[in-house]
Amino acid sequence: MKRKKLRHTEYYNMQHSLDNLYSQSVDGHNFYDLMNVIRSNENIRLAYRNIKRNTGSKTAGSNKMTIEDIKHLSVEEVIDKVQNMLQSYNPEKVRRVFIPKANGKTRPLGIPTIWDRILQQCMLQVLEPICEARFYKHSYGFRPNRSTHHAKARLESLINLSGLYHCIDVDIKGFFDNVNHSKLLKQMWSLGIKDKTVLSITSKLLKAEVEGEGVPTKGTPQGGILSPLLSNIVLNELDWWVSNQWESFKSHYPYKYTGGKTQALKRSNLKECYIVRYADDCVPRKQTKLRLLCCT
């Protein structure tokens, strides 16, 4: 966790709670009552602080409000507002914005209102440590303390140490716009997020009406605070599926050394394959027809 973010988390007395969520998730616990943490005063204070320091807080949503329009409120008033929203949540319309891409096309962004962003930040802070504990270790996009530099270092390590040198670049076309809502909620459930109120709020966020377009039936809007985490939840199954074909393959024999297992796998009919993913981009790599590295 970046030093400034860690300092804020400790200042608002949330670090111990978030560490506990991570540890319990590592141990395979299921979480049925997350709302108490999400709606806690400390979590809302931290969310408000994180949103205020985000440059995107000055971008208006569909109601034309930015962070500047609520700064006159006391912290207690902000807490009351968010807690009331969480009791019977209905998101406001999402503002549609198109930004240019390098290839001349445009990328559609969905900008929630400032209050919806604060609420999403409250949820992100609690859900992220649970998911981080179960995410594949070589996924690098939209994750704390990870970047393209880490993905590049992993690729170079596989090239230099494993002798893999053929790459297949994979990009999932229209990924964010085609996420299946029902499938996503089931994937959250399988990660141990079994608080039905949390799942209900997530479902409502996904179906928030987009200005000029109506209610979406699929996809997660780029521009939402929670969307990057949700995208990693969707692709986590792909990460583990590829990894289980070779790197994380479970053998019946308990090998004392990793090298022994690797040599046994090479004598099998399995294809040597690794995946390195950053968001919805991936690159597989191979040395022979039997050796493949997949990177996103």
PDB file of N, CA and C in Angstrom, residues 185-246:
ATOM      1  N   LEU A 185     -22.069 -11.399 -10.029  1.00  0.00           N
ATOM      2  CA  LEU A 185     -22.556 -11.544  -8.653  1.00  0.00           C
ATOM      3  C   LEU A 185     -22.268 -12.939  -8.114  1.00  0.00           C
ATOM      4  N   LYS A 186     -22.366 -13.957  -8.981  1.00  0.00           N
ATOM      5  CA  LYS A 186     -22.029 -15.323  -8.564  1.00  0.00           C
ATOM      6  C   LYS A 186     -20.540 -15.450  -8.272  1.00  0.00           C
ATOM      7  N   GLN A 187     -19.720 -14.748  -9.041  1.00  0.00           N
ATOM      8  CA  GLN A 187     -18.276 -14.783  -8.803  1.00  0.00           C
ATOM      9  C   GLN A 187     -17.926 -14.088  -7.491  1.00  0.00           C
ATOM     10  N   MET A 188     -18.627 -13.018  -7.163  1.00  0.00           N
ATOM     11  CA  MET A 188     -18.425 -12.368  -5.866  1.00  0.00           C
ATOM     12  C   MET A 188     -18.789 -13.326  -4.739  1.00  0.00           C
ATOM     13  N   TRP A 189     -19.888 -14.040  -4.917  1.00  0.00           N
ATOM     14  CA  TRP A 189     -20.326 -15.029  -3.922  1.00  0.00           C
ATOM     15  C   TRP A 189     -19.264 -16.111  -3.733  1.00  0.00           C
ATOM     16  N   SER A 190     -18.682 -16.572  -4.836  1.00  0.00           N
ATOM     17  CA  SER A 190     -17.680 -17.641  -4.758  1.00  0.00           C
ATOM     18  C   SER A 190     -16.386 -17.159  -4.103  1.00  0.00           C
ATOM     19  N   LEU A 191     -16.153 -15.836  -4.095  1.00  0.00           N
ATOM     20  CA  LEU A 191     -14.980 -15.283  -3.419  1.00  0.00           C
ATOM     21  C   LEU A 191     -15.222 -15.079  -1.926  1.00  0.00           C
ATOM     22  N   GLY A 192     -16.418 -15.428  -1.459  1.00  0.00           N
ATOM     23  CA  GLY A 192     -16.729 -15.322  -0.034  1.00  0.00           C
ATOM     24  C   GLY A 192     -17.552 -14.111   0.332  1.00  0.00           C
ATOM     25  N   ILE A 193     -17.901 -13.271  -0.655  1.00  0.00           N
ATOM     26  CA  ILE A 193     -18.721 -12.081  -0.386  1.00  0.00           C
ATOM     27  C   ILE A 193     -20.183 -12.511  -0.426  1.00  0.00           C
ATOM     28  N   LYS A 194     -20.716 -12.871   0.734  1.00  0.00           N
ATOM     29  CA  LYS A 194     -22.054 -13.456   0.806  1.00  0.00           C
ATOM     30  C   LYS A 194     -23.041 -12.597   1.591  1.00  0.00           C
ATOM     31  N   ASP A 195     -22.694 -11.332   1.772  1.00  0.00           N
ATOM     32  CA  ASP A 195     -23.617 -10.369   2.369  1.00  0.00           C
ATOM     33  C   ASP A 195     -24.611  -9.962   1.283  1.00  0.00           C
ATOM     34  N   LYS A 196     -25.867 -10.339   1.444  1.00  0.00           N
ATOM     35  CA  LYS A 196     -26.855 -10.115   0.384  1.00  0.00           C
ATOM     36  C   LYS A 196     -27.144  -8.634   0.153  1.00  0.00           C
ATOM     37  N   THR A 197     -26.970  -7.822   1.183  1.00  0.00           N
ATOM     38  CA  THR A 197     -27.157  -6.380   0.997  1.00  0.00           C
ATOM     39  C   THR A 197     -26.060  -5.814   0.103  1.00  0.00           C
ATOM     40  N   VAL A 198     -24.831  -6.261   0.312  1.00  0.00           N
ATOM     41  CA  VAL A 198     -23.710  -5.830  -0.535  1.00  0.00           C
ATOM     42  C   VAL A 198     -23.945  -6.246  -1.981  1.00  0.00           C
ATOM     43  N   LEU A 199     -24.397  -7.478  -2.177  1.00  0.00           N
ATOM     44  CA  LEU A 199     -24.659  -7.962  -3.534  1.00  0.00           C
ATOM     45  C   LEU A 199     -25.805  -7.188  -4.178  1.00  0.00           C
ATOM     46  N   SER A 200     -26.815  -6.846  -3.378  1.00  0.00           N
ATOM     47  CA  SER A 200     -27.945  -6.080  -3.900  1.00  0.00           C
ATOM     48  C   SER A 200     -27.514  -4.679  -4.331  1.00  0.00           C
ATOM     49  N   ILE A 201     -26.691  -4.026  -3.510  1.00  0.00           N
ATOM     50  CA  ILE A 201     -26.201  -2.688  -3.857  1.00  0.00           C
ATOM     51  C   ILE A 201     -25.334  -2.750  -5.112  1.00  0.00           C
ATOM     52  N   THR A 202     -24.495  -3.776  -5.197  1.00  0.00           N
ATOM     53  CA  THR A 202     -23.650  -3.946  -6.389  1.00  0.00           C
ATOM     54  C   THR A 202     -24.504  -4.110  -7.634  1.00  0.00           C
ATOM     55  N   SER A 203     -25.562  -4.907  -7.519  1.00  0.00           N
ATOM     56  CA  SER A 203     -26.471  -5.112  -8.649  1.00  0.00           C
ATOM     57  C   SER A 203     -27.112  -3.793  -9.082  1.00  0.00           C
ATOM     58  N   LYS A 204     -27.507  -2.978  -8.106  1.00  0.00           N
ATOM     59  CA  LYS A 204     -28.120  -1.682  -8.431  1.00  0.00           C
ATOM     60  C   LYS A 204     -27.115  -0.744  -9.089  1.00  0.00           C
ATOM     61  N   LEU A 205     -25.862  -0.793  -8.630  1.00  0.00           N
ATOM     62  CA  LEU A 205     -24.826   0.038  -9.235  1.00  0.00           C
ATOM     63  C   LEU A 205     -24.614  -0.331 -10.702  1.00  0.00           C
ATOM     64  N   LEU A 206     -24.616  -1.631 -10.973  1.00  0.00           N
ATOM     65  CA  LEU A 206     -24.408  -2.106 -12.342  1.00  0.00           C
ATOM     66  C   LEU A 206     -25.553  -1.687 -13.261  1.00  0.00           C
ATOM     67  N   LYS A 207     -26.741  -1.566 -12.681  1.00  0.00           N
ATOM     68  CA  LYS A 207     -27.929  -1.243 -13.482  1.00  0.00           C
ATOM     69  C   LYS A 207     -28.331   0.230 -13.374  1.00  0.00           C
ATOM     70  N   ALA A 208     -27.411   1.056 -12.885  1.00  0.00           N
ATOM     71  CA  ALA A 208     -27.706   2.488 -12.799  1.00  0.00           C
ATOM     72  C   ALA A 208     -27.961   3.045 -14.197  1.00  0.00           C
ATOM     73  N   GLU A 209     -29.031   3.818 -14.331  1.00  0.00           N
ATOM     74  CA  GLU A 209     -29.406   4.364 -15.643  1.00  0.00           C
ATOM     75  C   GLU A 209     -28.322   5.298 -16.174  1.00  0.00           C
ATOM     76  N   VAL A 210     -28.008   5.144 -17.453  1.00  0.00           N
ATOM     77  CA  VAL A 210     -27.034   6.007 -18.121  1.00  0.00           C
ATOM     78  C   VAL A 210     -27.785   7.087 -18.892  1.00  0.00           C
ATOM     79  N   GLU A 211     -27.400   8.330 -18.697  1.00  0.00           N
ATOM     80  CA  GLU A 211     -28.077   9.445 -19.367  1.00  0.00           C
ATOM     81  C   GLU A 211     -28.112   9.250 -20.882  1.00  0.00           C
ATOM     82  N   GLY A 212     -29.306   9.314 -21.436  1.00  0.00           N
ATOM     83  CA  GLY A 212     -29.458   9.223 -22.879  1.00  0.00           C
ATOM     84  C   GLY A 212     -29.406   7.825 -23.441  1.00  0.00           C
ATOM     85  N   GLU A 213     -29.165   6.807 -22.570  1.00  0.00           N
ATOM     86  CA  GLU A 213     -29.031   5.431 -23.053  1.00  0.00           C
ATOM     87  C   GLU A 213     -29.972   4.459 -22.358  1.00  0.00           C
ATOM     88  N   GLY A 214     -30.414   4.787 -21.168  1.00  0.00           N
ATOM     89  CA  GLY A 214     -31.307   3.905 -20.439  1.00  0.00           C
ATOM     90  C   GLY A 214     -30.587   3.013 -19.446  1.00  0.00           C
ATOM     91  N   VAL A 215     -31.268   1.962 -19.012  1.00  0.00           N
ATOM     92  CA  VAL A 215     -30.729   1.042 -18.003  1.00  0.00           C
ATOM     93  C   VAL A 215     -29.930  -0.063 -18.691  1.00  0.00           C
ATOM     94  N   PRO A 216     -28.648  -0.230 -18.356  1.00  0.00           N
ATOM     95  CA  PRO A 216     -27.834  -1.262 -19.002  1.00  0.00           C
ATOM     96  C   PRO A 216     -28.210  -2.659 -18.523  1.00  0.00           C
ATOM     97  N   THR A 217     -28.142  -3.626 -19.419  1.00  0.00           N
ATOM     98  CA  THR A 217     -28.412  -5.024 -19.068  1.00  0.00           C
ATOM     99  C   THR A 217     -27.123  -5.822 -18.913  1.00  0.00           C
ATOM    100  N   LYS A 218     -26.002  -5.223 -19.287  1.00  0.00           N
ATOM    101  CA  LYS A 218     -24.703  -5.874 -19.143  1.00  0.00           C
ATOM    102  C   LYS A 218     -23.620  -4.802 -19.081  1.00  0.00           C
ATOM    103  N   GLY A 219     -22.437  -5.214 -18.663  1.00  0.00           N
ATOM    104  CA  GLY A 219     -21.312  -4.290 -18.611  1.00  0.00           C
ATOM    105  C   GLY A 219     -21.144  -3.626 -17.262  1.00  0.00           C
ATOM    106  N   THR A 220     -19.934  -3.141 -17.024  1.00  0.00           N
ATOM    107  CA  THR A 220     -19.645  -2.353 -15.829  1.00  0.00           C
ATOM    108  C   THR A 220     -19.010  -1.052 -16.294  1.00  0.00           C
ATOM    109  N   PRO A 221     -19.564   0.101 -15.910  1.00  0.00           N
ATOM    110  CA  PRO A 221     -19.130   1.376 -16.499  1.00  0.00           C
ATOM    111  C   PRO A 221     -17.695   1.755 -16.153  1.00  0.00           C
ATOM    112  N   GLN A 222     -16.891   2.034 -17.179  1.00  0.00           N
ATOM    113  CA  GLN A 222     -15.564   2.577 -16.944  1.00  0.00           C
ATOM    114  C   GLN A 222     -15.736   4.003 -16.426  1.00  0.00           C
ATOM    115  N   GLY A 223     -15.149   4.284 -15.303  1.00  0.00           N
ATOM    116  CA  GLY A 223     -15.327   5.589 -14.675  1.00  0.00           C
ATOM    117  C   GLY A 223     -15.889   5.461 -13.279  1.00  0.00           C
ATOM    118  N   GLY A 224     -16.470   4.304 -12.960  1.00  0.00           N
ATOM    119  CA  GLY A 224     -16.968   4.052 -11.617  1.00  0.00           C
ATOM    120  C   GLY A 224     -15.834   3.662 -10.685  1.00  0.00           C
ATOM    121  N   ILE A 225     -15.946   4.016  -9.420  1.00  0.00           N
ATOM    122  CA  ILE A 225     -14.907   3.703  -8.431  1.00  0.00           C
ATOM    123  C   ILE A 225     -14.759   2.196  -8.252  1.00  0.00           C
ATOM    124  N   LEU A 226     -15.860   1.480  -8.287  1.00  0.00           N
ATOM    125  CA  LEU A 226     -15.860   0.043  -8.011  1.00  0.00           C
ATOM    126  C   LEU A 226     -15.555  -0.799  -9.254  1.00  0.00           C
ATOM    127  N   SER A 227     -15.660  -0.210 -10.442  1.00  0.00           N
ATOM    128  CA  SER A 227     -15.546  -0.974 -11.689  1.00  0.00           C
ATOM    129  C   SER A 227     -14.218  -1.717 -11.860  1.00  0.00           C
ATOM    130  N   PRO A 228     -13.052  -1.107 -11.555  1.00  0.00           N
ATOM    131  CA  PRO A 228     -11.796  -1.849 -11.710  1.00  0.00           C
ATOM    132  C   PRO A 228     -11.751  -3.126 -10.874  1.00  0.00           C
ATOM    133  N   LEU A 229     -12.230  -3.055  -9.633  1.00  0.00           N
ATOM    134  CA  LEU A 229     -12.258  -4.253  -8.789  1.00  0.00           C
ATOM    135  C   LEU A 229     -13.192  -5.301  -9.378  1.00  0.00           C
ATOM    136  N   LEU A 230     -14.366  -4.875  -9.841  1.00  0.00           N
ATOM    137  CA  LEU A 230     -15.328  -5.816 -10.420  1.00  0.00           C
ATOM    138  C   LEU A 230     -14.759  -6.483 -11.664  1.00  0.00           C
ATOM    139  N   SER A 231     -13.995  -5.742 -12.462  1.00  0.00           N
ATOM    140  CA  SER A 231     -13.398  -6.333 -13.665  1.00  0.00           C
ATOM    141  C   SER A 231     -12.380  -7.406 -13.298  1.00  0.00           C
ATOM    142  N   ASN A 232     -11.621  -7.180 -12.232  1.00  0.00           N
ATOM    143  CA  ASN A 232     -10.659  -8.192 -11.794  1.00  0.00           C
ATOM    144  C   ASN A 232     -11.355  -9.419 -11.216  1.00  0.00           C
ATOM    145  N   ILE A 233     -12.502  -9.221 -10.579  1.00  0.00           N
ATOM    146  CA  ILE A 233     -13.279 -10.361 -10.078  1.00  0.00           C
ATOM    147  C   ILE A 233     -13.716 -11.242 -11.246  1.00  0.00           C
ATOM    148  N   VAL A 234     -14.167 -10.613 -12.332  1.00  0.00           N
ATOM    149  CA  VAL A 234     -14.613 -11.367 -13.508  1.00  0.00           C
ATOM    150  C   VAL A 234     -13.461 -12.166 -14.107  1.00  0.00           C
ATOM    151  N   LEU A 235     -12.286 -11.544 -14.260  1.00  0.00           N
ATOM    152  CA  LEU A 235     -11.169 -12.183 -14.959  1.00  0.00           C
ATOM    153  C   LEU A 235     -10.326 -13.075 -14.055  1.00  0.00           C
ATOM    154  N   ASN A 236     -10.594 -13.057 -12.751  1.00  0.00           N
ATOM    155  CA  ASN A 236      -9.837 -13.908 -11.834  1.00  0.00           C
ATOM    156  C   ASN A 236      -9.995 -15.388 -12.173  1.00  0.00           C
ATOM    157  N   GLU A 237     -11.181 -15.773 -12.640  1.00  0.00           N
ATOM    158  CA  GLU A 237     -11.398 -17.172 -13.029  1.00  0.00           C
ATOM    159  C   GLU A 237     -10.512 -17.558 -14.204  1.00  0.00           C
ATOM    160  N   LEU A 238     -10.362 -16.651 -15.167  1.00  0.00           N
ATOM    161  CA  LEU A 238      -9.478 -16.908 -16.310  1.00  0.00           C
ATOM    162  C   LEU A 238      -8.042 -17.081 -15.841  1.00  0.00           C
ATOM    163  N   ASP A 239      -7.593 -16.194 -14.949  1.00  0.00           N
ATOM    164  CA  ASP A 239      -6.229 -16.279 -14.423  1.00  0.00           C
ATOM    165  C   ASP A 239      -5.956 -17.653 -13.823  1.00  0.00           C
ATOM    166  N   TRP A 240      -6.837 -18.084 -12.936  1.00  0.00           N
ATOM    167  CA  TRP A 240      -6.624 -19.346 -12.241  1.00  0.00           C
ATOM    168  C   TRP A 240      -6.789 -20.544 -13.177  1.00  0.00           C
ATOM    169  N   TRP A 241      -7.676 -20.429 -14.163  1.00  0.00           N
ATOM    170  CA  TRP A 241      -7.845 -21.539 -15.106  1.00  0.00           C
ATOM    171  C   TRP A 241      -6.555 -21.770 -15.893  1.00  0.00           C
ATOM    172  N   VAL A 242      -5.966 -20.698 -16.413  1.00  0.00           N
ATOM    173  CA  VAL A 242      -4.706 -20.832 -17.157  1.00  0.00           C
ATOM    174  C   VAL A 242      -3.603 -21.329 -16.228  1.00  0.00           C
ATOM    175  N   SER A 243      -3.519 -20.751 -15.034  1.00  0.00           N
ATOM    176  CA  SER A 243      -2.480 -21.149 -14.085  1.00  0.00           C
ATOM    177  C   SER A 243      -2.591 -22.621 -13.706  1.00  0.00           C
ATOM    178  N   ASN A 244      -3.820 -23.117 -13.553  1.00  0.00           N
ATOM    179  CA  ASN A 244      -4.022 -24.514 -13.151  1.00  0.00           C
ATOM    180  C   ASN A 244      -3.685 -25.514 -14.252  1.00  0.00           C
ATOM    181  N   GLN A 245      -3.507 -25.019 -15.483  1.00  0.00           N
ATOM    182  CA  GLN A 245      -3.106 -25.920 -16.562  1.00  0.00           C
ATOM    183  C   GLN A 245      -1.641 -26.318 -16.447  1.00  0.00           C
ATOM    184  N   TRP A 246      -0.864 -25.522 -15.692  1.00  0.00           N
ATOM    185  CA  TRP A 246       0.560 -25.835 -15.546  1.00  0.00           C
ATOM    186  C   TRP A 246       1.137 -25.321 -14.226  1.00  0.00           C
TER     187      TRP A 246
END
